[in-house]
Tab-separated table of C-alpha atoms in Angstrom:
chain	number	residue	atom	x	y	z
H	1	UNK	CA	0.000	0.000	0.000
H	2	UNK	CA	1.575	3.199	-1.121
H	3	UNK	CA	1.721	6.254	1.387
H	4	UNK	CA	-1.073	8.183	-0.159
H	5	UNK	CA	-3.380	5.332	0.003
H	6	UNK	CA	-2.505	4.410	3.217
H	7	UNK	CA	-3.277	8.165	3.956
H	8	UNK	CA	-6.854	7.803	2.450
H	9	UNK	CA	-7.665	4.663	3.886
H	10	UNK	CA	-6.715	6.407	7.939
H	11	UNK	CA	-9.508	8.304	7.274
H	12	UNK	CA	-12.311	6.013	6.403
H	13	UNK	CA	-13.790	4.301	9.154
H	14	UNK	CA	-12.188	0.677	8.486
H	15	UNK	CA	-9.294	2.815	8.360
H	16	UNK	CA	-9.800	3.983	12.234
H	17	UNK	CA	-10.290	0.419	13.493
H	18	UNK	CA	-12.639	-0.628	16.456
H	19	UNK	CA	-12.792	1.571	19.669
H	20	UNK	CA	-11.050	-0.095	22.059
H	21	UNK	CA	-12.104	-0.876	25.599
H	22	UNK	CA	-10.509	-2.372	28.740
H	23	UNK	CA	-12.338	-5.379	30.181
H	24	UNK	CA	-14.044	-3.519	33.235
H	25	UNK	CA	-15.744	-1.155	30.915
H	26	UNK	CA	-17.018	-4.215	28.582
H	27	UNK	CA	-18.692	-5.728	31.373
H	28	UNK	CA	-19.793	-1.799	32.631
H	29	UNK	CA	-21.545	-2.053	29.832
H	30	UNK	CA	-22.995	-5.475	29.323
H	31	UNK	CA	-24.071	-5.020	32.303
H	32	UNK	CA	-26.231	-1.790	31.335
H	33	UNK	CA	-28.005	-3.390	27.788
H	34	UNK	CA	-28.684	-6.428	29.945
H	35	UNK	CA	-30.725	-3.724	32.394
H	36	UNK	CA	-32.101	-1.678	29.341
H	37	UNK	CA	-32.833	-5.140	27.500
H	38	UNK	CA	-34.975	-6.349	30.752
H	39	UNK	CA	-36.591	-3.474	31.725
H	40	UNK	CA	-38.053	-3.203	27.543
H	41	UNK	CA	-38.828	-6.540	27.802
H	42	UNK	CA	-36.710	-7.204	24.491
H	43	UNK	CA	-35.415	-10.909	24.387
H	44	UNK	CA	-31.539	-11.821	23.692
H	45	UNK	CA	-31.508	-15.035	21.942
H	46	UNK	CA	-33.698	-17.230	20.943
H	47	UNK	CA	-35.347	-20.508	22.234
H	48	UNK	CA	-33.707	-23.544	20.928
H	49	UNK	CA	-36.834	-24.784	18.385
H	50	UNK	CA	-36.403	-21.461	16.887
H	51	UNK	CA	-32.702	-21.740	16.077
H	52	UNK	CA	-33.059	-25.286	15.233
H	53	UNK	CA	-36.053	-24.271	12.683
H	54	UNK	CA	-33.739	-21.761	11.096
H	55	UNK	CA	-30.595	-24.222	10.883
H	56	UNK	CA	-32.921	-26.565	9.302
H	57	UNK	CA	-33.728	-23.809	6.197
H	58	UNK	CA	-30.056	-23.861	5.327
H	59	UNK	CA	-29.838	-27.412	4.581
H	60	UNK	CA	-29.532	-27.875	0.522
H	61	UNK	CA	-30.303	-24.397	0.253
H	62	UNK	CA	-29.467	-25.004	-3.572
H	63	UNK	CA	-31.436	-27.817	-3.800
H	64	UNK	CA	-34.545	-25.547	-2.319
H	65	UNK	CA	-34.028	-22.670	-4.530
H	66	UNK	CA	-33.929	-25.357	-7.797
H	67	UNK	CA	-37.317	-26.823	-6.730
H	68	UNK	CA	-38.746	-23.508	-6.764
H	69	UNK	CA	-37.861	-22.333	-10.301
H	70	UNK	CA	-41.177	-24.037	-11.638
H	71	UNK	CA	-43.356	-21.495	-9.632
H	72	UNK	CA	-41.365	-18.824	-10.040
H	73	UNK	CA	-40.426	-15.881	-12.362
H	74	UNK	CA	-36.427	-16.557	-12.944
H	75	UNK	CA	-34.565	-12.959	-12.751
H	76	UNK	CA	-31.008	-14.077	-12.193
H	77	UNK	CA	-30.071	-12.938	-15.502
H	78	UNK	CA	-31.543	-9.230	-14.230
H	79	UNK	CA	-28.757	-6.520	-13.323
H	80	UNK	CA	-29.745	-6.533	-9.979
H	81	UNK	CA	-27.583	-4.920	-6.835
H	82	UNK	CA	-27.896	-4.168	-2.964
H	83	UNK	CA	-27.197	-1.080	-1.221
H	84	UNK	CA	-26.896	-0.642	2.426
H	85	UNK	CA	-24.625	1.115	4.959
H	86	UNK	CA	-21.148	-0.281	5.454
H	87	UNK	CA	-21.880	-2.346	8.997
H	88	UNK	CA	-25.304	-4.150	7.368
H	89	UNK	CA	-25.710	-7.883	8.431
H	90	UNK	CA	-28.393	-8.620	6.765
H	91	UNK	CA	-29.777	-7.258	3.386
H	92	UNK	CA	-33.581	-7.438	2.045
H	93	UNK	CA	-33.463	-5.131	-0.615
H	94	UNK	CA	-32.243	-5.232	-4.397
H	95	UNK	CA	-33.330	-3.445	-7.139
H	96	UNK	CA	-33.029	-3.370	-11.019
H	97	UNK	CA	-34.292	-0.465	-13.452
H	98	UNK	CA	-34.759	-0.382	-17.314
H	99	UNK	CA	-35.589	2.646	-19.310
H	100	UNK	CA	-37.870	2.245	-22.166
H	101	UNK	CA	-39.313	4.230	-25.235
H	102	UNK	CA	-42.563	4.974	-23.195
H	103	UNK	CA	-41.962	4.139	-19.400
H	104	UNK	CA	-39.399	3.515	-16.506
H	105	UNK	CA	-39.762	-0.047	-15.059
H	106	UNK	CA	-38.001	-0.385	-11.722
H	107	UNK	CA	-37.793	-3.329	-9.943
H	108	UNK	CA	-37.756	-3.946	-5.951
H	109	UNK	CA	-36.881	-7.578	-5.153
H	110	UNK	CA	-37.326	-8.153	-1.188
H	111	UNK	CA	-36.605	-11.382	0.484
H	112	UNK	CA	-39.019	-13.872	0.451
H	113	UNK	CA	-38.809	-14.337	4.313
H	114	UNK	CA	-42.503	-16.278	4.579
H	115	UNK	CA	-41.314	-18.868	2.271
H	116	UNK	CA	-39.429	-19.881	4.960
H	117	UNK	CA	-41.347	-18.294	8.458
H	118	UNK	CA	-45.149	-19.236	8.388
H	119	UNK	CA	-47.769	-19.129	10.436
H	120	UNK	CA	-47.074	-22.791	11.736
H	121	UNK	CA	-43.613	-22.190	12.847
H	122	UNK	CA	-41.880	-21.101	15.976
H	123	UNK	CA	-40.448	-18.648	14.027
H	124	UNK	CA	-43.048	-17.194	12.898
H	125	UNK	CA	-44.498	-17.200	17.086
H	126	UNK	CA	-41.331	-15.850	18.177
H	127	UNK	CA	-41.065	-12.766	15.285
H	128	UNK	CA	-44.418	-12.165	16.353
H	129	UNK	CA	-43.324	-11.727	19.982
H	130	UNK	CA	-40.472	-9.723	18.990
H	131	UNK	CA	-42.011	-6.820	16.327
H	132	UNK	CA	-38.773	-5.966	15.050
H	133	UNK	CA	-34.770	-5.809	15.219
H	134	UNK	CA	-33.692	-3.517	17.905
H	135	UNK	CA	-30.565	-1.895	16.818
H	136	UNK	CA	-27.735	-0.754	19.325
H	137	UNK	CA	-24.273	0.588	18.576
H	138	UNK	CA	-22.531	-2.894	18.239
H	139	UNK	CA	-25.333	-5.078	19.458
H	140	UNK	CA	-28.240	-6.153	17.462
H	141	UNK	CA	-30.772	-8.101	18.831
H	142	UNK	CA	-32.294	-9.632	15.980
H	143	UNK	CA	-36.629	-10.831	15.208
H	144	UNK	CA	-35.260	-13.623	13.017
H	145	UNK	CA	-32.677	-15.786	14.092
H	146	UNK	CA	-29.266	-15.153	12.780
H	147	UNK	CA	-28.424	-18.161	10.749
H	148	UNK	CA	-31.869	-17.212	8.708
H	149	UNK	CA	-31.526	-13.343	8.683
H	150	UNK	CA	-28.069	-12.997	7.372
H	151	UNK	CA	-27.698	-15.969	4.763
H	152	UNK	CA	-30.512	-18.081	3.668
H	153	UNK	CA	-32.897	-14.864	3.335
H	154	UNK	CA	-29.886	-12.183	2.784
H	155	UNK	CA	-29.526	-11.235	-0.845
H	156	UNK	CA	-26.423	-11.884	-0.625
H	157	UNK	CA	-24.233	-11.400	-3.963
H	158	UNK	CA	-23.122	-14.136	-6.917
H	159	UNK	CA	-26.022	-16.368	-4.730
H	160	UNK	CA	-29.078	-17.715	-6.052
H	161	UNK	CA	-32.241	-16.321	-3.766
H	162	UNK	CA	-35.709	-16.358	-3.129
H	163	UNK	CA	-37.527	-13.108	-3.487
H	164	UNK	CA	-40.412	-11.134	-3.329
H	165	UNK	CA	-40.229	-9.031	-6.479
H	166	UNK	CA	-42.249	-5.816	-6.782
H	167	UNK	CA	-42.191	-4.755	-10.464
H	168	UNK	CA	-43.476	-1.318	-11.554
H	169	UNK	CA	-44.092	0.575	-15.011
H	170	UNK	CA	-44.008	4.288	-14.298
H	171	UNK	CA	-45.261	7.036	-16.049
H	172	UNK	CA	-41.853	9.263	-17.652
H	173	UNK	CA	-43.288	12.717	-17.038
H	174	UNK	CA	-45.147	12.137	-13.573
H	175	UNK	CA	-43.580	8.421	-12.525
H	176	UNK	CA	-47.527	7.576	-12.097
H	177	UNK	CA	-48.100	4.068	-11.815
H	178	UNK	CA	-48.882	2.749	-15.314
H	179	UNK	CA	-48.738	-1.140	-13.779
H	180	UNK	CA	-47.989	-3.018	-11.364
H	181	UNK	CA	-47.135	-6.636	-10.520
H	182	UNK	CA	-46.207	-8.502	-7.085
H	183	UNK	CA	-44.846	-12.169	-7.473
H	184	UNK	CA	-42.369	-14.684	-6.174
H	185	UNK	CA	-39.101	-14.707	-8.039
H	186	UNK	CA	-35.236	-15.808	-7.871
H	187	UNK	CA	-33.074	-13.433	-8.230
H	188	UNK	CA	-29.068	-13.273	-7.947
H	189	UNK	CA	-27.349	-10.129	-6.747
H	190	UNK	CA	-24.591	-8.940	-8.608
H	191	UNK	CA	-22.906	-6.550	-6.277
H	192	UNK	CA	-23.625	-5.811	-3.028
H	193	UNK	CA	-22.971	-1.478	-2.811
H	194	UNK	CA	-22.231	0.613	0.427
H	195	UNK	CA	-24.059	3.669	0.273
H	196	UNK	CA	-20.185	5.267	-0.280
H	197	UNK	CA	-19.375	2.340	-2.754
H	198	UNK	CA	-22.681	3.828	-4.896
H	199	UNK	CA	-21.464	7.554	-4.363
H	200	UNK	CA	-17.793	6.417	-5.954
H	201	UNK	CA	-19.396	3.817	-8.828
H	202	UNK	CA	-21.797	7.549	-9.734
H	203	UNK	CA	-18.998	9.250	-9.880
H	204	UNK	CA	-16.376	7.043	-11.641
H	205	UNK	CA	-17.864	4.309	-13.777
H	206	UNK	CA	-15.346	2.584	-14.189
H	207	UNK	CA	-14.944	2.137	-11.016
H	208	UNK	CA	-17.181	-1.038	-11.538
H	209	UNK	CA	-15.051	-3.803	-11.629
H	210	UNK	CA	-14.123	-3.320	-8.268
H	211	UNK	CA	-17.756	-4.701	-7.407
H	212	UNK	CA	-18.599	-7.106	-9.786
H	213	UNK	CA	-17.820	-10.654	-10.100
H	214	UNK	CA	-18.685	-10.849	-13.879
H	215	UNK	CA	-17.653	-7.534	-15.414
H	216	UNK	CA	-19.601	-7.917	-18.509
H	217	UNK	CA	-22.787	-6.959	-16.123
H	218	UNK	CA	-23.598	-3.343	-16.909
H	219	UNK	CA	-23.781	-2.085	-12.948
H	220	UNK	CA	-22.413	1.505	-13.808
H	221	UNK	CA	-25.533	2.407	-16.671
H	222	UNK	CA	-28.154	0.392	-14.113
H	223	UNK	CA	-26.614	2.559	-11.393
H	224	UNK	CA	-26.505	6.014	-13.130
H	225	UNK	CA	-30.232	5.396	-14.595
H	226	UNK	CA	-31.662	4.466	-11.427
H	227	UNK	CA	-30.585	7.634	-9.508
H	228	UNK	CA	-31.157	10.213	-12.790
H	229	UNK	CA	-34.880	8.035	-11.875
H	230	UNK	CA	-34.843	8.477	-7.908
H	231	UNK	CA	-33.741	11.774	-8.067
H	232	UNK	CA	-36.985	12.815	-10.097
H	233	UNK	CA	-39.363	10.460	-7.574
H	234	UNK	CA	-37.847	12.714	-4.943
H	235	UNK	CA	-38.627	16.122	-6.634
H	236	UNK	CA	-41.653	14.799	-7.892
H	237	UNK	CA	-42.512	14.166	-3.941
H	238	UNK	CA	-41.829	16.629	-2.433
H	239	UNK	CA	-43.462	18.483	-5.362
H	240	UNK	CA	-46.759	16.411	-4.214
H	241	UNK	CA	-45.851	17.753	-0.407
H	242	UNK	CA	-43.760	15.126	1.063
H	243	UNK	CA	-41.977	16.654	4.181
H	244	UNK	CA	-38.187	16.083	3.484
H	245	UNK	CA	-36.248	17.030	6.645
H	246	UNK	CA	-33.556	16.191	4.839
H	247	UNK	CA	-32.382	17.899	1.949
H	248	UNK	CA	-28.850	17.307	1.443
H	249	UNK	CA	-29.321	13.399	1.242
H	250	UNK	CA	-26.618	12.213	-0.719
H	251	UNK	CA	-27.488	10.348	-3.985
H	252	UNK	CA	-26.750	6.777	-2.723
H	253	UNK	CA	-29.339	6.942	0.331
H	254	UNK	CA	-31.814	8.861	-1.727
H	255	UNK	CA	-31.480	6.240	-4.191
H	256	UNK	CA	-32.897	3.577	-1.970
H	257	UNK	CA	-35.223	5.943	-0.103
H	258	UNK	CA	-37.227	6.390	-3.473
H	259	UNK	CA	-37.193	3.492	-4.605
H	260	UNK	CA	-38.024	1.529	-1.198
H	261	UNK	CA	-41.254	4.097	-0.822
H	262	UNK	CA	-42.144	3.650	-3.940
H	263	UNK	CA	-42.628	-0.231	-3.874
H	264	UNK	CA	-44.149	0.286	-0.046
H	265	UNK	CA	-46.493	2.686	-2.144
H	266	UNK	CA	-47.311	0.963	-4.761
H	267	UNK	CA	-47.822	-2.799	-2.298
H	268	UNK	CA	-50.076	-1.172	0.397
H	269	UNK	CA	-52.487	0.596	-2.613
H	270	UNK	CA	-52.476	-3.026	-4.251
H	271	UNK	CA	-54.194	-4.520	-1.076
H	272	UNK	CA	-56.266	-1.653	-0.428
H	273	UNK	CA	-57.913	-0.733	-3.726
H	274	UNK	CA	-57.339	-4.044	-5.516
H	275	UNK	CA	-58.098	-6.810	-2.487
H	276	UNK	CA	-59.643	-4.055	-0.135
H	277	UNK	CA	-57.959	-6.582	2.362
H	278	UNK	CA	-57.119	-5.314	5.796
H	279	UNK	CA	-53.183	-5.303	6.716
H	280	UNK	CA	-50.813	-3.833	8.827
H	281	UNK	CA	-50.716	-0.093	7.193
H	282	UNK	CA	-48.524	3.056	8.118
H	283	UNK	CA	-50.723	5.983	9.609
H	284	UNK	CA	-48.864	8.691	10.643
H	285	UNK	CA	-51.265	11.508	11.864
H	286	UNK	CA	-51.193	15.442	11.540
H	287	UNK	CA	-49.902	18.471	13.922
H	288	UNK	CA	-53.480	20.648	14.583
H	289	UNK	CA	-52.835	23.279	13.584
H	290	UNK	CA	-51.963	25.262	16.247
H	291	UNK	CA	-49.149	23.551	16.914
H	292	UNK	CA	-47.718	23.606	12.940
H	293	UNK	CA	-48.168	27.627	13.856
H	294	UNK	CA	-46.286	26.831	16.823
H	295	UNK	CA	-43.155	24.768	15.175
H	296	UNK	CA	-43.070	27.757	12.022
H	297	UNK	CA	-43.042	30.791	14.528
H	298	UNK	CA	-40.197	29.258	15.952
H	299	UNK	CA	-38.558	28.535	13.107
H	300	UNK	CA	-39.116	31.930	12.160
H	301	UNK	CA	-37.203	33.199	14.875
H	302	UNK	CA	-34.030	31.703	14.535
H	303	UNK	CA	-31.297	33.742	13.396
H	304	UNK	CA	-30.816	33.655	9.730
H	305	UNK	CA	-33.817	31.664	9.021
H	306	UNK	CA	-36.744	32.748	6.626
H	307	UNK	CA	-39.608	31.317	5.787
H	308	UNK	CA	-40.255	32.065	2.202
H	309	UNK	CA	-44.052	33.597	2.119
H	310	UNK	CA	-45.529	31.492	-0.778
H	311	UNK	CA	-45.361	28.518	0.955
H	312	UNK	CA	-46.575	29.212	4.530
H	313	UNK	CA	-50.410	27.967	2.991
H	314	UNK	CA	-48.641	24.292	3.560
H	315	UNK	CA	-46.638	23.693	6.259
H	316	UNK	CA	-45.047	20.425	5.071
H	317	UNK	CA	-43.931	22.730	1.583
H	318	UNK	CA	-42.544	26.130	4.269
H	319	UNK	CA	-40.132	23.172	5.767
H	320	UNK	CA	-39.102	21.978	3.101
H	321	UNK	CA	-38.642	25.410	1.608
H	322	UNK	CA	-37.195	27.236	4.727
H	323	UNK	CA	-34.522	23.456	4.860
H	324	UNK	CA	-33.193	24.177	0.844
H	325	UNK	CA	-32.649	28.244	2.163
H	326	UNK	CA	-31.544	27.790	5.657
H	327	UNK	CA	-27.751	28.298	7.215
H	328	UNK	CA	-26.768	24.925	8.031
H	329	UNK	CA	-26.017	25.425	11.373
H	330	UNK	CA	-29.710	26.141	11.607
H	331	UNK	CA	-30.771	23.262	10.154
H	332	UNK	CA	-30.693	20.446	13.312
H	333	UNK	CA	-32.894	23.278	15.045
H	334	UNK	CA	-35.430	23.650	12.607
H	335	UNK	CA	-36.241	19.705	11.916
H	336	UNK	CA	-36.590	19.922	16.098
H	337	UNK	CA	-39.137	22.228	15.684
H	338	UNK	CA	-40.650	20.049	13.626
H	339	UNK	CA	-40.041	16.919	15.287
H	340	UNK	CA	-41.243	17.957	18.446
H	341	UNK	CA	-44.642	18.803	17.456
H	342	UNK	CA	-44.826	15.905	14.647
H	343	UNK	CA	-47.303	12.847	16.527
H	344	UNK	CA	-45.508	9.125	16.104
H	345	UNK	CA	-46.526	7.037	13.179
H	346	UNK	CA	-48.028	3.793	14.530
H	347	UNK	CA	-49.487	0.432	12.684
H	348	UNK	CA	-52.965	0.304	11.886
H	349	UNK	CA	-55.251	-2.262	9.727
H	350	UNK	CA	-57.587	0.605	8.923
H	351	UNK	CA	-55.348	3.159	6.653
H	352	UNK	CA	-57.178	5.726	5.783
H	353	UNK	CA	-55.962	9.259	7.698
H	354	UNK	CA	-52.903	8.107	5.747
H	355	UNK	CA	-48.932	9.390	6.306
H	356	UNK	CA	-49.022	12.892	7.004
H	357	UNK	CA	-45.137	13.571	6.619
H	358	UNK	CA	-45.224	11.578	3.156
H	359	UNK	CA	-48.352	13.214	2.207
H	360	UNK	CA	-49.406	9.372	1.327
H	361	UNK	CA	-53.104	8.728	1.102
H	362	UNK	CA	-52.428	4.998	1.790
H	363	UNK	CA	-49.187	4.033	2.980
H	364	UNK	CA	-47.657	0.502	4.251
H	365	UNK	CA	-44.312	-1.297	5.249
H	366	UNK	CA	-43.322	-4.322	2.572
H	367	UNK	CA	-39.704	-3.620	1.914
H	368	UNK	CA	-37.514	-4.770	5.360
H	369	UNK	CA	-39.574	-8.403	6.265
H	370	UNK	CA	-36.061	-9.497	8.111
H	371	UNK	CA	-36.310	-6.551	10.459
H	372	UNK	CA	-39.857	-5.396	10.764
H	373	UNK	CA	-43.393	-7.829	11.627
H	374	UNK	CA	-45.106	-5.383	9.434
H	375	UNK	CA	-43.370	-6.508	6.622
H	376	UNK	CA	-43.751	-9.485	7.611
H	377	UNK	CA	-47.260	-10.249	7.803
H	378	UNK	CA	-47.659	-7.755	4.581
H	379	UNK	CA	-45.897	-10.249	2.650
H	380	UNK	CA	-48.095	-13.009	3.934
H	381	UNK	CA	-50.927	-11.170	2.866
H	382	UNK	CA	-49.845	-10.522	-0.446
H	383	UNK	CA	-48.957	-14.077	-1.232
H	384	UNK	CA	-51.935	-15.681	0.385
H	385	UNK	CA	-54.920	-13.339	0.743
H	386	UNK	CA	-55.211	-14.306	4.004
H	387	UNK	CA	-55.207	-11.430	6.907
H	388	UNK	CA	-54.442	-12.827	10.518
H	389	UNK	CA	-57.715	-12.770	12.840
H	390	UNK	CA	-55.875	-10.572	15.235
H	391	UNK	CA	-54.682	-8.309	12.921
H	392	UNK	CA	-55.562	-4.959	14.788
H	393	UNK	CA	-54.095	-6.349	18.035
H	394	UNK	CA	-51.000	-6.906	15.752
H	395	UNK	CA	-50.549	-3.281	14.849
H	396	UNK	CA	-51.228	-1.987	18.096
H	397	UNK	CA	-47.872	-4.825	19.901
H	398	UNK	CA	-45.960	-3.501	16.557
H	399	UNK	CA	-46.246	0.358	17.313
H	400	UNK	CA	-45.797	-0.175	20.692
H	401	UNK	CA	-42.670	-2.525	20.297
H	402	UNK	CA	-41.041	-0.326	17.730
H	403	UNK	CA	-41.573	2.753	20.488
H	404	UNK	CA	-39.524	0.375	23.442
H	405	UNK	CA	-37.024	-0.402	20.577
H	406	UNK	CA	-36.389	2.981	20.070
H	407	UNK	CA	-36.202	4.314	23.808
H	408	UNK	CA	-33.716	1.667	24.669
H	409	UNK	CA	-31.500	2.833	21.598
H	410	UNK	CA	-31.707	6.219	23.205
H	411	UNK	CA	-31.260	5.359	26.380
H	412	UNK	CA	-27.997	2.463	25.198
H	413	UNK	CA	-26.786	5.752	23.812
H	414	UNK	CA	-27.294	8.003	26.428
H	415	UNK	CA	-25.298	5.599	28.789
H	416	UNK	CA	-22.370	5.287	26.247
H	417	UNK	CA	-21.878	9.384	25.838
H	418	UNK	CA	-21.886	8.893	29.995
H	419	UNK	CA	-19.526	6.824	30.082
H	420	UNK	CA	-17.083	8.770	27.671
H	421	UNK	CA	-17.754	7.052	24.895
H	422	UNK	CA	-19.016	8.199	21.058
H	423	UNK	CA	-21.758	6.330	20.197
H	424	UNK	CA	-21.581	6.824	16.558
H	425	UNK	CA	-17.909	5.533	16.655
H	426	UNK	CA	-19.623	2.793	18.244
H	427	UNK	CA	-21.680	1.768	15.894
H	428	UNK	CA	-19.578	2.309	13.281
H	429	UNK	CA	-16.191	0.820	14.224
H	430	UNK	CA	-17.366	-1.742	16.817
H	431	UNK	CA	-15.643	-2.473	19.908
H	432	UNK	CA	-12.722	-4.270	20.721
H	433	UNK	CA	-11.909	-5.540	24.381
H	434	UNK	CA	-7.879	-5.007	25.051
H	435	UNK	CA	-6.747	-7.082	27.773
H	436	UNK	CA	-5.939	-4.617	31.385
């Protein structure tokens, strides 16, 4: 390794290595997530017919995958990629795009988790129980076991999988949906992408080769067309009068933000206006409107901050206005404002009242079914018509879940600044115990 690169790689995050502890602190703080994991009632492992469930889906996973080709649509020959920050475990998400004379057809493969967890497994009991993968710096505690989360439903790259595959034709000028289709396929990643991996292939095209395993695959035009495509969906949103607290999203993350809510989008209309099934929908209601007038007068007041006058009709459009125009040390205060008077989203099998941030009429979770019970029993849905009996009870241990998951994250956190310790260098370098 020559200086210079040596130089460039100190100052990436492999670069920088784990954060090192001493053994009193590691047990410090095992000590603490075992208290935070108690006290939110979030389980650390799982009981032994679950793990010995998911060993037994890795057996001949080949074999599997061959005896589902018959009932399948076969996409491995599909350009088809992952991309997901650089500490993933687990990835559920792949997409392909194609750009035609009359239409843009984009493609959202998800992993076919239910093929594997159904309703007659302990799996399936225990995901229930669980709602979702809480996420700590360094520690995951995972809904699926391991052994099923990370390989036999990962879309792992150069590996045959089974997927979920959402397929839309959009509209050119409006990216309307001209058609949609849900089915089972197999797919086979070509690359698997960190969100700074798709910033460099953007940039350099050549770059390619560095990701692929067969460099004949054309992962540098697939890449390029899908963000010139995901960075219209995202004008066109916010357009429509998405709230986008976010504004300087690099290309890589908007990339799969787009394309993510657009197959959510386009899943949760299919089994409301085409099954008028119920399901486990996203409702996220609105600020009254006293206190929208109460998060803009105080974004109004902060230094250097103007809310342009056109758009104070809409409070969703004055953010997002005020965000593009706004000093950036300004900005962390003004999505607070917002934040802070913004109610929490919650699962329900009724959707209408719809997303209020997204500005969604209908609006559902399909695209993370290794992390999230929504997605899970979505994708049930979709494949089998059938809604579970207790579905509304579902939502309500799902919101509520996904609210415990999140305080103990903030709490974990909390703890770890306490203790001296960043928890963002945390989560992204990992820790290493060094010996006293």
């Amino acid at each position: 390794m020559s200086d210079q690169d040596a130089q460039a790689e100190a100052g990436t995050v492999e670069g920088q290595g784990p954060v090192e502890i001493d053994e009193e602190m590691a047990r410090h703080i095992e000590n603490k997530r075992d208290d935070l994991l108690e006290k939110f009632e979030i389980p650390d492992g799982f009981p032994e017919e679950v793990i010995e469930e998911a060993e037994a889906c890795t057996e001949d996973l080949a074999g599997q995958i061959e005896d589902e080709l018959d009932d399948r649509v076969d996409l491995r020959d599909m350009t088809t990629w992952t991309t997901d920050p650089i500490d993933a475990q687990d990835f559920d998400d792949a997409i392909s795009v194609e750009k035609r004379d009359d239409e843009f057809v984009l493609w959202v493969h998800i992993a076919d988790v239910t093929h594997y967890v159904t309703p007659d497994t302990a799996m399936w009991k225990s995901a229930r129980e669980r709602a979702n993968t809480t996420y700590l710096p360094a520690y995951t505690i995972h809904m699926l076991p391991p052994v099923l989360a990370e390989t036999v439903c990962s879309l792992v790259p150069h590996e045959d999988r089974l997927a979920h595959t959402v397929e839309m034709h959009l509209d050119p000028e409006d990216l309307s949906y001209e058609e949609i289709n849900i089915y089972k396929s197999v797919i086979r990643s070509d690359a698997r992408l960190t969100y700074s991996e798709c910033e460099t292939l953007l940039d350099d095209p050549e770059s390619a080769d560095e990701f692929l395993e067969d460099p004949a695959v054309d992962l540098a035009e697939r890449a390029q067309l899908v963000w010139t495509l995901a960075d219209q969906m995202h004008e066109q949103r916010k357009a429509d009068g998405s709230l986008v607290l976010n504004p300087a999203r690099d290309r890589a993350h908007t990339i799969i933000e787009e394309c993510m809510l657009k197959a959510n989008k386009a899943v949760t209309h299919e089994l409301m206006w085409d099954r008028g099934v119920e399901a486990m929908y996203r409702v996220h209601p609105q600020p009254s409107p006293d206190e929208w007038d109460e998060a803009l007068r105080e974004i109004q007041d902060l230094d250097g901050v103007s809310i342009p006058g056109s758009s104070w009709d809409d409070p969703r459009m004055a953010v997002n206005a005020t965000l593009e125009q706004a000093p950036e040390r300004q900005l962390d205060k003004i999505q607070r404002a917002v934040m802070f008077v913004m109610p929490r989203a919650k699962y329900m099998s009724d959707p209408f009242g719809g997303h209020h941030a997204l500005n969604f009429e209908i609006y559902g979770h399909f695209t993370s079914p290794i992390r999230r019970l929504s997605d899970l029993i979505n994708h049930w849905i979709v494949a089998t018509n059938g809604v579970p009996d207790d579905i509304a009870a579902l939502c309500e241990h799902a919101s509520d879940k996904q609210k415990d998951a999140e305080q103990c994250e903030r709490e974990y956190k909390q703890f770890l600044q306490e203790i001296g310790l960043d928890p963002s260098a945390v989560n992204n370098r990992g820790l290493d115990v060094v010996e006293d």
